[in-house]
Amino acid sequence: MPRFLKEFFDRNGLGIGSLMLGLVLFWTIGLIILPQLSMLDFSFRPNLPPPEIGGPKDVYTMENYKYLVFGPEGGSQDYNAVDLKVFYRTLVAAIFVTIFNLILCYPIAYYLAQTKGNHIRIFALMLIIPYWINEILRAFALRIIFGETGVLNNLLVAAGIFDTPFDFVRNDIALYAGLGYAYILLMIFPIYNVIESLDRNQIEAARDMGASWPMIHRRVVIPYAKPGISSGCTMVFMLSAGALAAPQILGGPSSLWFTQLIYQQFNDNSDWPQGAAYAVVLLVTCILLVLALMRVFKVNMGDIGK
Amino acid sequence: MSAGVGVDLENLWIRFGDFVAVRDANVHIKGGDFFSFLGPSGCGKTTILRAVSGFLDPSEGQVLIGGNDMKGIGPNKRPTALIFQNLALFPLMKVWENITFSMEIKGASAKERRKRADELLDMIALPGQGDKLPSELSGGQRQRVAIARALCAEPDVLLLDEPLSALDLKLRQHMRTELREIQQRVGITFIYITHDQGEALTMSDNIAVMRAGVIDQIGDGKTIYNDPSTAFAASFVGENNVFRGTVKQVQGDKALIATNRSGDLLARISTANQGKMKAGDDAMMFIRPEAFALAPAGTQGDHFVTATVTNEEFEGNSFNIFMEGEGGKEMKVSLPNLGQSFDSHKGQPMTLQYDVQNAVALPAGDLATE
């Protein structure tokens, strides 16, 4: 038995230790790894009617992946331009949402973490309570705000800023706002947690030595908050790229999110293998992108867990 | 480095809501002085330091540095550098980057900064340690890095907020000497905050004794120790034995005090209270443990004290004798160990005498509780 396991059992006793270990293993293997492996398996199989499953035609194939890149066999185009474009746009938009979220949340997190007093608790509560409302309702609420005859347009037209209502939905502004709003807590709290443990004297020491506020943030606060920033960014990026409700409700008629394509394959086309292949591509690309960015910004895997 | 920039506090008041943290402080610190604010925790000494460094605005009155009013000038624009109690080194920067952070702010090149860091590391006797992280250094080394970082900004005034309090006793005593040496080498004004009277006495040119927002006394160490102007200063700085009573008679610069336990005793009225004490006033008399000498048993008089010995201990350089004293507090007497024989008096009365010059009479007042 490896030492850490032995220590774990020594500390928790055999009964509780086995229970905890069993639950964790069930969680990771039974609920995460096995279903994902099954998806991976699906993605390499042809879409067959049930009687033929396990038959001679049920062999591993790259067909589903080829479809994403090249489109249907004998199609009119060399590449599956429509789906690839959606894929690309989804990733770019998810990155954009993440950056926008970071810019919005860093000052809030800093303020929450470095200010003392009861009003901070009220402030934090005001951030949390809207999340008691479910995601779909929140998305519809935003649709009401951003709609053509919505609250925002009424206000802007009444104020004389626009002559005619602006189509926030068609221009994807509603979508970005919805995605951004959906995950701000996941950005704020990791950053807040880290900055809260930053010794205020360090900020004062930097100020005492003549540093300006941008300099203090660049050299003292942000390097310290880096684990929180990367953990927040990772979560927001992953969840934005994989979001379904917000794009479904707030996306314009012409703009598809890649997850919507996956949904269509599973649900409308009943083509699970194709859907699985799309999902695998999205997952792997997101993971590789995150790992690459972590390397660029010199973040360790261990920092993310902080 | 520009030497000799003085700091003046004029009628300084600092309030937090209804709480008065500093009450009408008037302090004039000469340029190049090693000046300490000494007082128990919560007495307002750190508040004063924050007002000098610019992190806090006075409610009333002025802070002048080099004769210039600092009102409206932020901490980043003042010619001061502050060393924090917990040092506040930047944990993610290397030692040399920490030290030269003030140069980085001004846009100095990495080469220039590195050179300056090496000079300063030599000065604080940590050569070649520039590439380490602060967490890789010992407590005393971090202490010195914090000093180097503050000095790198070439301040006119260095402010130190109990920087030695986190160190162990031996290192603390060593750093006292070192701090004093550094101060004399660079020649700039040091303002030092401490609750440790030993630190204040050994390092400072001048000391302000503070209590509950009020400055009780300003003077050099010897004056404060030998000639305290309030009961608080007498009891806070060094060990002291108090005798409560009333003034029976004033005889020139001396007062005869009718003490509650030890009869009428004669003491010198402290310089600050000359002419202010009169017969019938509540008074306190203070005699240091080392100011006593043995006297023939049972001798009576206005500079003899007789009390029962409750405990005795041998400290190497002295015999400490504890006797029944005032208000449940033991009276302590230290007799230097000069190789003389010493008979135990435990449980028996013992008679002591003192030189009237070494007993200080003061108006009754609050005593230090620490």
XYZ file of C-alpha atoms in Angstrom:
676
model
C 0.000 0.000 0.000
C 1.448 3.435 -0.868
C 2.286 5.602 2.087
C -0.337 8.262 1.506
C -3.043 5.590 1.477
C -1.744 4.070 4.674
C -1.709 7.490 6.336
C -5.214 8.103 5.041
C -6.504 4.907 6.626
C -4.561 5.481 9.826
C -6.146 8.871 10.197
C -9.728 7.953 9.312
C -9.955 4.336 10.374
C -10.720 1.468 8.046
C -14.505 1.862 8.009
C -14.837 5.589 7.363
C -11.700 5.534 5.198
C -13.078 2.853 2.897
C -16.431 4.617 2.690
C -14.838 7.927 1.733
C -12.458 6.324 -0.713
C -15.286 4.268 -2.199
C -17.487 7.329 -2.682
C -14.677 9.312 -4.287
C -13.826 6.430 -6.593
C -17.492 5.944 -7.481
C -17.747 9.644 -8.222
C -14.676 9.866 -10.416
C -14.794 6.473 -12.088
C -18.486 5.656 -12.132
C -19.854 9.106 -12.827
C -17.096 10.785 -14.799
C -14.534 8.473 -16.365
C -16.760 5.554 -17.463
C -19.460 7.683 -19.136
C -16.771 9.690 -20.887
C -15.089 6.496 -22.069
C -18.419 5.267 -23.317
C -18.836 8.556 -25.221
C -15.355 8.107 -26.649
C -16.314 4.596 -27.725
C -19.522 5.855 -29.313
C -17.653 8.499 -31.241
C -15.646 5.884 -33.126
C -18.649 3.775 -34.163
C -21.035 4.151 -37.071
C -24.622 5.158 -36.420
C -26.472 1.874 -36.820
C -30.090 0.887 -36.232
C -30.378 -1.171 -33.020
C -30.557 -4.638 -34.669
C -27.211 -4.117 -36.345
C -25.368 -3.088 -33.180
C -22.751 -5.701 -32.455
C -23.167 -7.016 -36.017
C -20.575 -7.161 -38.770
C -21.024 -3.466 -39.629
C -20.276 -2.355 -36.030
C -16.574 -1.624 -36.452
C -14.377 1.250 -35.287
C -14.245 4.088 -37.766
C -13.027 7.708 -38.029
C -16.154 8.602 -40.014
C -17.672 10.842 -37.339
C -14.520 12.890 -36.945
C -14.070 13.124 -40.684
C -17.585 14.462 -40.895
C -16.775 17.448 -38.715
C -13.808 18.353 -40.894
C -14.910 17.377 -44.400
C -18.682 17.285 -44.215
C -20.911 14.581 -45.704
C -19.219 12.310 -48.188
C -19.775 13.543 -51.734
C -20.954 16.905 -50.373
C -20.668 20.042 -52.417
C -17.851 21.565 -50.328
C -14.332 20.426 -49.567
C -14.728 21.182 -45.877
C -17.595 21.174 -43.441
C -17.429 24.960 -43.367
C -20.635 25.487 -41.419
C -19.793 23.269 -38.447
C -16.124 24.258 -38.341
C -17.094 27.894 -38.328
C -19.486 27.330 -35.443
C -16.762 25.428 -33.597
C -14.227 28.195 -34.137
C -16.689 30.922 -33.217
C -17.693 29.116 -30.053
C -14.096 28.915 -28.844
C -13.318 32.536 -29.718
C -16.516 33.733 -28.085
C -15.831 31.648 -24.971
C -12.368 33.210 -24.723
C -13.886 36.632 -25.198
C -16.499 35.971 -22.498
C -13.744 34.788 -20.144
C -11.627 37.898 -20.686
C -14.639 40.158 -20.328
C -15.577 38.339 -17.134
C -12.082 38.679 -15.714
C -11.995 42.417 -16.393
C -15.376 42.794 -14.757
C -14.784 40.512 -11.787
C -11.215 41.316 -10.751
C -12.087 44.776 -9.396
C -15.181 43.411 -7.657
C -13.209 40.574 -6.093
C -10.440 42.962 -5.035
C -12.937 45.339 -3.493
C -14.752 42.552 -1.648
C -11.537 41.042 -0.380
C -9.759 44.179 0.754
C -12.624 46.122 2.275
C -13.769 45.464 5.791
C -17.240 45.914 7.199
C -20.726 44.501 7.231
C -21.757 46.046 3.925
C -19.359 43.605 2.252
C -21.433 40.692 3.463
C -24.569 42.325 2.048
C -22.734 42.979 -1.199
C -21.689 39.325 -1.451
C -25.223 38.211 -0.630
C -26.560 40.382 -3.429
C -24.196 38.604 -5.790
C -25.251 35.161 -4.606
C -29.031 35.460 -4.237
C -29.803 35.841 -7.971
C -28.239 32.412 -8.381
C -31.080 30.868 -6.428
C -33.128 31.422 -9.569
C -32.552 28.706 -12.102
C -30.413 29.262 -15.144
C -33.227 29.053 -17.699
C -35.296 31.670 -15.895
C -32.327 33.968 -15.625
C -31.691 33.588 -19.345
C -35.308 34.413 -20.135
C -35.113 37.414 -17.831
C -32.198 38.683 -19.853
C -34.177 38.064 -23.008
C -36.899 40.305 -21.634
C -34.346 42.982 -20.863
C -32.562 42.751 -24.204
C -35.550 42.032 -26.467
C -36.578 44.329 -29.304
C -39.397 45.739 -27.195
C -37.503 45.004 -24.006
C -36.728 47.180 -21.021
C -33.321 48.279 -22.255
C -34.524 49.266 -25.714
C -37.477 51.156 -24.277
C -35.147 53.064 -22.019
C -32.594 53.805 -24.737
C -35.229 54.957 -27.214
C -37.019 57.000 -24.574
C -33.730 58.615 -23.598
C -33.160 59.478 -27.241
C -29.901 57.536 -27.516
C -31.318 55.310 -30.283
C -33.989 56.255 -32.797
C -35.106 52.694 -33.394
C -34.703 49.693 -31.069
C -31.347 47.982 -31.324
C -31.405 44.237 -31.892
C -29.265 43.021 -29.012
C -30.234 39.413 -29.661
C -29.329 39.296 -33.345
C -26.028 41.020 -32.598
C -25.169 38.423 -29.951
C -24.869 41.038 -27.243
C -27.613 39.339 -25.269
C -25.772 36.039 -25.615
C -22.467 37.404 -24.361
C -24.157 39.233 -21.523
C -26.028 36.065 -20.572
C -22.908 33.898 -20.670
C -20.919 36.477 -18.781
C -23.592 36.831 -16.147
C -24.102 33.089 -15.817
C -20.606 32.478 -14.477
C -19.473 35.658 -12.704
C -19.561 33.980 -9.320
C -17.177 31.314 -10.558
C -14.795 34.102 -11.506
C -15.283 36.322 -8.468
C -14.958 33.797 -5.678
C -11.652 32.109 -6.570
C -10.046 35.531 -7.027
C -11.697 36.836 -3.882
C -10.427 33.870 -1.894
C -6.836 34.445 -2.886
C -6.838 38.220 -2.536
C -8.464 37.974 0.864
C -5.361 36.237 2.152
C -3.081 38.940 0.746
C -1.494 40.883 3.580
C -2.714 44.457 3.334
C 0.679 45.636 4.524
C 2.152 44.504 1.219
C -0.077 46.895 -0.641
C 0.803 49.648 1.796
C 4.495 48.828 1.579
C 4.352 49.166 -2.201
C 2.442 52.415 -1.898
C 4.900 53.688 0.689
C 7.719 53.047 -1.768
C 5.976 55.227 -4.309
C 4.116 52.701 -6.440
C 1.036 53.862 -8.338
C -2.159 51.791 -8.167
C -1.664 50.145 -11.587
C 1.875 49.261 -10.548
C 0.702 47.785 -7.235
C -1.793 45.598 -9.050
C 0.666 44.565 -11.722
C 3.549 43.698 -9.402
C 1.929 42.764 -6.104
C -1.761 41.882 -6.280
C -2.083 40.142 -9.647
C 0.970 37.882 -9.223
C -0.405 36.901 -5.837
C -3.918 36.377 -7.218
C -2.701 34.350 -10.193
C -3.885 30.964 -8.896
C -7.355 32.397 -8.305
C -7.409 34.142 -11.659
C -6.399 31.001 -13.519
C -8.838 28.852 -11.634
C -11.669 31.332 -12.329
C -10.726 31.713 -15.983
C -10.522 27.963 -16.497
C -13.956 27.369 -15.048
C -15.595 30.240 -16.896
C -14.005 29.245 -20.197
C -14.915 25.573 -19.896
C -18.471 26.292 -18.856
C -19.016 29.025 -21.470
C -17.722 26.815 -24.258
C -19.986 24.030 -23.006
C -23.034 26.155 -22.226
C -26.326 25.206 -23.812
C -29.153 27.082 -22.128
C -27.843 30.603 -22.691
C -27.093 30.123 -26.415
C -30.412 28.320 -26.886
C -32.414 31.160 -25.337
C -30.308 34.248 -25.968
C -28.527 33.384 -29.217
C -29.629 35.032 -32.421
C -31.393 32.947 -35.046
C -28.314 32.779 -37.254
C -25.687 32.160 -34.612
C -25.264 28.636 -33.379
C -23.152 27.582 -30.435
C -21.200 24.363 -30.928
C -23.054 22.719 -28.070
C -26.270 23.288 -29.996
C -24.836 21.248 -32.858
C -24.000 18.464 -30.453
C -27.503 18.666 -29.036
C -28.992 18.457 -32.516
C -26.960 15.373 -33.345
C -28.037 13.577 -30.218
C -31.618 14.713 -30.124
C -32.872 15.758 -33.555
C -30.785 13.436 -35.705
C -30.621 10.624 -33.157
C -27.009 10.252 -34.253
C -25.288 9.559 -30.939
C -21.935 8.582 -32.409
C -21.784 11.819 -34.374
C -22.788 13.859 -31.322
C -20.248 12.013 -29.211
C -17.494 12.787 -31.706
C -18.380 16.486 -31.653
C -18.451 16.500 -27.873
C -15.079 14.772 -27.660
C -13.541 17.271 -30.074
C -14.886 20.169 -28.009
C -13.683 18.674 -24.736
C -10.195 17.819 -25.961
C -9.725 21.171 -27.687
C -10.787 23.060 -24.569
C -8.446 21.044 -22.365
C -5.513 21.542 -24.737
C -6.232 25.256 -24.980
C -6.340 25.604 -21.193
C -3.117 23.621 -20.777
C -1.399 25.747 -23.419
C -2.500 28.976 -21.775
C -1.415 27.697 -18.377
C 2.016 27.108 -19.812
C 2.135 30.588 -21.349
C 1.152 32.215 -18.050
C 3.345 29.848 -16.000
C 0.535 28.450 -13.890
C 0.970 25.064 -12.221
C -1.800 22.517 -12.096
C -1.576 22.617 -8.292
C -2.328 26.366 -8.275
C -5.701 25.805 -9.919
C -6.881 23.895 -6.889
C -6.090 26.755 -4.526
C 21.704 60.486 1.384
C 20.350 63.736 2.700
C 20.972 63.661 6.419
C 19.230 65.453 9.176
C 15.650 65.965 8.135
C 13.577 66.603 11.228
C 9.969 65.677 11.896
C 7.568 67.851 13.851
C 4.144 67.005 15.138
C 2.191 70.135 15.990
C -0.983 69.862 18.093
C -1.709 66.543 16.451
C -5.119 64.989 17.125
C -6.295 61.768 15.538
C -9.826 60.530 16.107
C -11.629 57.426 14.901
C -15.281 58.346 15.352
C -15.632 59.157 19.036
C -12.411 57.437 19.964
C -9.402 59.707 20.417
C -6.337 57.745 19.354
C -3.881 60.604 19.669
C -4.532 63.623 21.864
C -2.736 66.879 21.177
C 0.715 65.476 20.470
C 3.565 67.948 20.178
C 6.847 66.319 19.292
C 9.950 67.786 17.713
C 12.307 65.201 16.337
C 15.733 66.469 15.369
C 17.227 65.448 12.049
C 19.448 62.370 12.366
C 17.858 61.385 15.660
C 16.988 57.852 16.638
C 13.619 58.627 18.182
C 11.344 56.054 19.814
C 7.698 56.120 20.691
C 7.358 53.814 23.665
C 4.063 52.659 25.085
C 1.811 49.671 25.683
C -0.260 48.285 22.825
C -3.206 50.461 21.927
C -1.588 53.659 23.179
C -1.653 55.314 19.753
C 1.993 55.013 18.805
C 1.333 53.131 15.570
C -1.358 55.673 14.732
C 1.253 58.424 14.984
C 3.559 56.467 12.703
C 0.801 56.046 10.135
C 0.141 59.762 10.255
C 3.824 60.473 9.609
C 4.008 57.979 6.747
C 0.822 59.379 5.217
C -1.533 56.408 5.483
C -3.721 58.362 7.832
C -4.803 61.988 7.910
C -4.636 63.858 11.213
C -8.012 65.049 12.482
C -6.340 68.232 13.647
C -2.844 69.629 13.720
C 0.097 69.148 11.439
C 2.814 66.720 10.506
C 5.902 68.510 9.222
C 8.826 66.740 7.616
C 11.878 68.898 7.100
C 9.688 71.875 7.986
C 7.173 71.163 5.193
C 3.539 70.544 6.000
C 2.634 67.072 4.706
C -1.101 67.724 4.478
C -2.529 66.234 1.299
C 0.711 64.476 0.385
C 0.212 60.717 -0.015
C 2.497 58.024 1.392
C 4.004 57.430 -2.039
C 5.117 61.063 -2.251
C 6.631 61.495 1.214
C 10.361 61.229 1.929
C 9.640 58.449 4.400
C 10.037 54.701 4.244
C 8.125 52.407 6.530
C 9.212 49.044 7.878
C 6.153 47.070 8.849
C 5.773 44.969 11.941
C 5.411 41.843 9.810
C 7.971 43.263 7.342
C 5.556 42.866 4.376
C 8.216 41.571 2.010
C 6.757 40.577 -1.348
C 6.728 36.763 -1.210
C 6.783 36.224 -4.965
C 9.706 38.544 -5.676
C 13.316 37.563 -5.206
C 15.286 39.279 -2.485
C 17.029 41.631 -4.897
C 13.729 42.571 -6.548
C 12.234 43.216 -3.145
C 15.108 45.470 -2.148
C 15.029 47.524 -5.329
C 11.263 47.747 -5.768
C 11.383 51.504 -5.184
C 13.847 51.819 -8.094
C 11.685 49.644 -10.324
C 8.841 52.074 -9.726
C 11.016 54.896 -10.962
C 11.912 52.870 -14.052
C 15.527 51.987 -13.278
C 17.024 49.287 -15.484
C 17.440 45.751 -14.202
C 21.226 46.125 -14.369
C 21.219 49.273 -12.281
C 18.883 47.696 -9.776
C 20.942 44.562 -9.514
C 24.051 46.623 -8.801
C 22.332 48.630 -6.086
C 20.845 45.469 -4.581
C 24.306 43.928 -4.340
C 25.640 47.026 -2.577
C 22.804 46.961 -0.084
C 23.134 43.211 0.435
C 26.781 43.796 1.314
C 25.757 46.495 3.751
C 23.317 44.231 5.574
C 25.861 41.388 5.518
C 23.875 39.131 3.204
C 26.120 39.072 0.135
C 25.104 36.729 -2.656
C 21.617 36.069 -1.278
C 19.835 38.231 -3.853
C 18.377 35.401 -5.900
C 16.620 33.718 -3.011
C 12.982 34.171 -2.177
C 12.149 35.823 1.161
C 10.694 32.527 2.389
C 14.127 30.921 2.016
C 15.695 33.307 4.535
C 15.701 33.173 8.311
C 13.763 35.653 10.429
C 16.787 37.844 11.109
C 17.809 37.832 7.459
C 14.306 38.842 6.357
C 14.502 41.613 8.897
C 17.657 42.935 7.296
C 16.182 42.632 3.811
C 13.257 44.766 4.945
C 15.700 47.385 6.204
C 17.632 47.311 2.937
C 14.402 47.640 0.963
C 13.418 50.698 2.970
C 16.883 52.255 2.694
C 17.007 51.656 -1.051
C 14.381 54.333 -1.528
C 16.861 56.761 0.095
C 14.293 58.131 2.507
C 14.950 61.124 4.743
C 13.088 59.461 7.537
C 12.888 55.751 8.253
C 9.821 54.632 10.180
C 9.950 51.313 12.021
C 6.823 49.706 13.451
C 7.998 47.202 16.089
C 10.096 45.400 13.490
C 11.876 43.210 16.029
C 8.832 41.869 17.800
C 8.680 38.671 15.728
C 12.273 37.678 16.499
C 13.485 35.558 19.364
C 15.173 37.225 22.305
C 18.787 36.663 21.338
C 18.327 37.817 17.773
C 16.320 40.771 18.987
C 19.179 41.929 21.168
C 21.629 41.458 18.337
C 19.414 43.397 15.921
C 19.197 46.287 18.389
C 22.919 46.847 18.083
C 22.779 46.356 14.345
C 19.903 48.801 13.829
C 21.690 51.428 15.873
C 24.860 50.906 13.801
C 22.970 51.172 10.523
C 21.287 54.344 11.712
C 24.591 55.935 12.603
C 26.114 54.878 9.289
C 23.345 56.291 7.089
C 22.736 59.249 9.388
C 19.043 59.658 8.618
C 16.244 60.126 11.104
C 14.802 56.896 12.509
C 11.404 56.874 14.154
C 10.943 53.670 16.059
C 7.746 52.295 17.554
C 8.016 49.805 20.371
C 6.390 48.544 23.531
C 9.705 47.122 24.688
C 11.425 49.595 26.987
C 14.716 47.717 26.634
C 14.720 48.373 22.889
C 13.822 51.996 23.362
C 16.474 52.601 26.017
C 19.338 50.864 24.215
C 18.822 52.315 20.761
C 17.259 55.724 21.059
C 18.642 59.209 21.322
C 15.250 60.335 22.540
C 12.085 58.616 23.650
C 8.456 59.668 23.894
C 6.505 57.677 26.459
C 2.875 57.287 25.426
C -0.204 56.249 27.304
C -3.766 56.089 25.960
C -3.148 58.609 23.185
C -1.253 61.051 25.351
C 2.484 61.668 25.328
C 3.529 61.581 28.976
C 7.167 62.472 28.648
C 9.822 63.146 26.047
C 13.484 62.871 26.869
C 16.614 60.824 26.483
C 16.706 57.354 27.994
C 18.570 58.372 31.116
C 16.168 61.193 31.904
C 13.135 58.999 31.414
C 14.565 56.239 33.566
C 15.922 58.430 36.345
C 13.571 61.363 36.294
C 10.130 60.244 35.079
C 7.494 62.922 34.987
C 4.402 60.776 35.516
C 3.542 57.714 37.533
C 2.847 55.901 34.280
C 6.300 56.650 32.851
C 7.914 55.634 36.133
C 6.098 52.298 36.216
C 6.261 51.501 32.481
C 9.944 52.111 31.856
C 12.048 49.616 33.732
C 11.121 47.890 36.977
C 9.980 50.114 39.776
C 8.533 49.853 43.258
C 5.638 52.100 44.079
C 4.754 53.543 47.474
C 1.375 55.257 47.643
C 0.596 57.999 50.125
C 0.058 61.697 50.603
C 2.495 64.577 50.663
C 3.175 65.503 54.273
C 5.608 68.287 53.696
C 7.546 69.804 50.814
C 11.195 70.576 51.620
C 12.698 72.467 48.669
C 13.057 69.958 45.839
C 12.169 67.080 48.137
C 8.900 65.854 49.551
C 8.188 63.918 52.705
C 5.510 61.414 51.873
C 3.297 59.684 54.385
C 3.195 56.252 52.749
C 0.418 53.801 53.392
C 2.682 50.978 54.520
C 6.159 52.200 55.260
C 5.802 55.352 57.313
C 7.107 58.756 56.269
C 9.663 58.590 53.473
C 11.624 61.302 51.794
C 11.950 61.513 48.014
C 13.135 63.931 45.345
C 10.302 65.585 43.437
C 10.746 64.856 39.741
C 11.959 67.801 37.664
C 8.704 68.166 35.761
C 6.698 68.389 38.985
C 8.862 70.801 40.941
C 6.662 73.400 42.604
C 3.512 71.547 41.621
C 3.213 69.279 44.636
C 1.939 70.525 47.950
C 1.107 69.072 51.351
C -2.043 66.962 51.367
C -1.792 65.879 47.689
C -2.094 62.229 46.786
C 1.359 61.138 45.782
C 3.342 58.167 44.620
C 6.932 57.448 45.351
C 9.059 55.218 43.173
C 12.281 53.444 44.033
C 14.067 51.146 41.568
C 15.012 47.624 42.748
C 18.698 48.422 42.319
C 18.485 51.642 44.366
C 18.115 49.789 47.657
C 20.902 48.694 49.956
C 20.820 46.577 53.103
C 20.594 48.471 56.361
C 21.025 47.395 60.007
C 17.913 45.568 61.103
C 15.179 47.755 62.536
C 16.722 51.119 61.650
C 14.030 53.805 61.499
C 14.089 57.001 59.449
C 12.874 58.841 56.379
C 14.965 56.737 53.995
C 14.597 53.317 55.560
C 12.026 50.687 54.652
C 11.268 47.560 56.602
C 9.154 44.734 55.164
C 8.776 40.964 55.316
C 10.687 38.935 52.748
C 8.385 36.629 50.798
C 10.822 35.134 48.334
C 14.435 35.232 47.269
C 16.164 34.236 44.074
C 19.704 34.209 42.811
C 20.054 35.501 39.251
C 23.823 35.256 38.882
C 24.643 38.914 38.632
C 22.296 39.792 41.458
C 20.247 38.528 44.373
C 16.581 39.342 43.912
C 14.570 39.741 47.063
C 10.795 40.001 46.986
C 9.076 41.655 49.914
C 5.544 42.441 50.896
C 4.661 45.591 49.016
C 1.794 47.809 48.007
C -1.622 46.608 46.903
C -0.729 42.939 46.697
C 2.202 43.690 44.421
C 5.538 42.497 45.655
C 8.343 44.895 46.189
C 11.481 43.861 44.360
C 15.003 44.554 45.501
C 18.132 43.685 43.507
C 21.441 43.492 45.296
C 24.447 43.124 43.003
C 26.418 39.935 43.502
C 29.828 41.145 44.576
C 30.809 37.867 46.129
C 29.431 38.853 49.521
C 27.793 36.301 51.762
C 24.033 36.505 51.804
C 21.844 35.277 54.616
C 18.322 34.195 53.805
C 15.638 36.362 55.383
C 12.695 34.435 53.973
C 9.638 34.985 56.173
C 11.473 37.540 58.286
C 11.482 41.332 58.208
C 14.354 43.033 56.458
C 15.441 46.665 56.571
C 16.634 48.554 53.520
C 17.905 52.034 52.913
C 18.046 54.223 49.865
C 19.633 57.455 48.717
C 16.921 60.135 48.625
C 18.243 61.263 45.209
C 17.200 57.858 43.826
C 13.619 58.015 45.070
C 11.196 59.957 42.911
C 8.047 61.625 44.193
C 5.244 62.091 41.671
C 1.606 63.083 41.772
C -0.580 59.963 42.028
C -1.630 58.637 38.656
C -2.372 55.518 36.619
C 0.259 52.843 36.676
C 1.302 50.718 33.727
C -0.354 47.336 33.855
C 2.069 45.501 31.582
